[in-house]
Coordinates of C-alpha atoms in Angstrom, one line a residue:
M1 CA 98.3 -97.9 2.3
F2 CA 98.0 -101.6 2.9
Q3 CA 101.0 -103.7 3.8
S4 CA 99.6 -107.0 2.3
R5 CA 97.0 -108.3 0.0
E6 CA 95.2 -109.9 2.9
E7 CA 94.8 -106.6 4.7
Q8 CA 93.4 -105.0 1.6
D9 CA 90.9 -107.9 1.1
L10 CA 89.8 -107.7 4.7
Y11 CA 89.2 -103.9 4.4
E12 CA 87.2 -104.4 1.2
A13 CA 85.1 -107.2 2.8
Q14 CA 84.4 -104.9 5.8
E15 CA 83.3 -102.1 3.6
E16 CA 81.1 -104.3 1.5
L17 CA 79.5 -105.8 4.7
S18 CA 78.8 -102.3 6.1
Q19 CA 77.2 -101.3 2.8
L20 CA 75.0 -104.4 2.7
Q21 CA 73.9 -103.8 6.3
Y22 CA 73.0 -100.2 5.5
E23 CA 71.0 -101.3 2.5
A24 CA 69.2 -104.1 4.5
K25 CA 68.1 -101.6 7.1
N26 CA 66.7 -99.2 4.5
T27 CA 64.9 -101.9 2.6
K28 CA 63.1 -103.2 5.7
R29 CA 61.8 -99.7 6.5
E30 CA 60.5 -99.2 3.0
M31 CA 58.8 -102.6 3.0
V32 CA 57.1 -101.8 6.3
S33 CA 55.9 -98.5 5.0
V34 CA 54.5 -100.1 1.9
C35 CA 52.8 -102.8 3.8
A36 CA 51.3 -100.4 6.4
A37 CA 50.0 -98.2 3.6
D38 CA 48.4 -101.2 1.8
L39 CA 46.9 -102.4 5.0
Q40 CA 45.4 -99.0 5.8
K41 CA 44.0 -98.8 2.2
Y42 CA 42.4 -102.3 2.5
V43 CA 40.8 -101.5 5.8
E44 CA 39.4 -98.2 4.7
Q45 CA 37.9 -99.7 1.5
R46 CA 36.1 -102.4 3.5
Q47 CA 35.0 -100.5 6.6
N48 CA 31.5 -99.9 5.3
T49 CA 30.7 -103.6 5.1
D50 CA 32.7 -104.7 8.2
P51 CA 30.3 -106.3 10.7
L52 CA 32.5 -105.3 13.6
V53 CA 32.2 -101.6 12.6
V54 CA 28.7 -101.4 11.2
G55 CA 27.1 -104.2 13.3
I56 CA 24.8 -107.1 12.3
P57 CA 21.1 -106.5 11.8
N58 CA 19.0 -108.5 14.3
S59 CA 17.1 -110.1 11.4
K60 CA 20.4 -111.7 10.1
N61 CA 22.0 -112.4 13.5
P62 CA 21.7 -116.1 14.3
Y63 CA 22.8 -115.4 18.0
V64 CA 20.0 -113.0 18.9
E65 CA 17.9 -114.3 21.8
K66 CA 14.5 -115.6 20.9
K67 CA 11.7 -113.7 22.5
G68 CA 9.5 -115.9 24.7
C69 CA 5.8 -115.7 24.7
C70 CA 3.8 -114.8 27.7
I71 CA 0.3 -116.2 28.2
L72 CA -1.8 -114.8 30.9

């Protein structure tokens, strides 16, 4: 099949490279899926206490405007 040892080595190296590239693609997809699922779980667990979702009560909000007093 191969005429020389160099051709056979080159063929084997190309096959190994293509296999490693295939595995690298699939591993990245699985990692992204796992990370996305973990992030979604984290957000869902903390959404009830998130001030951006629930809001901040005026009694605890340091940025609420002070009401002025009006004297007639």
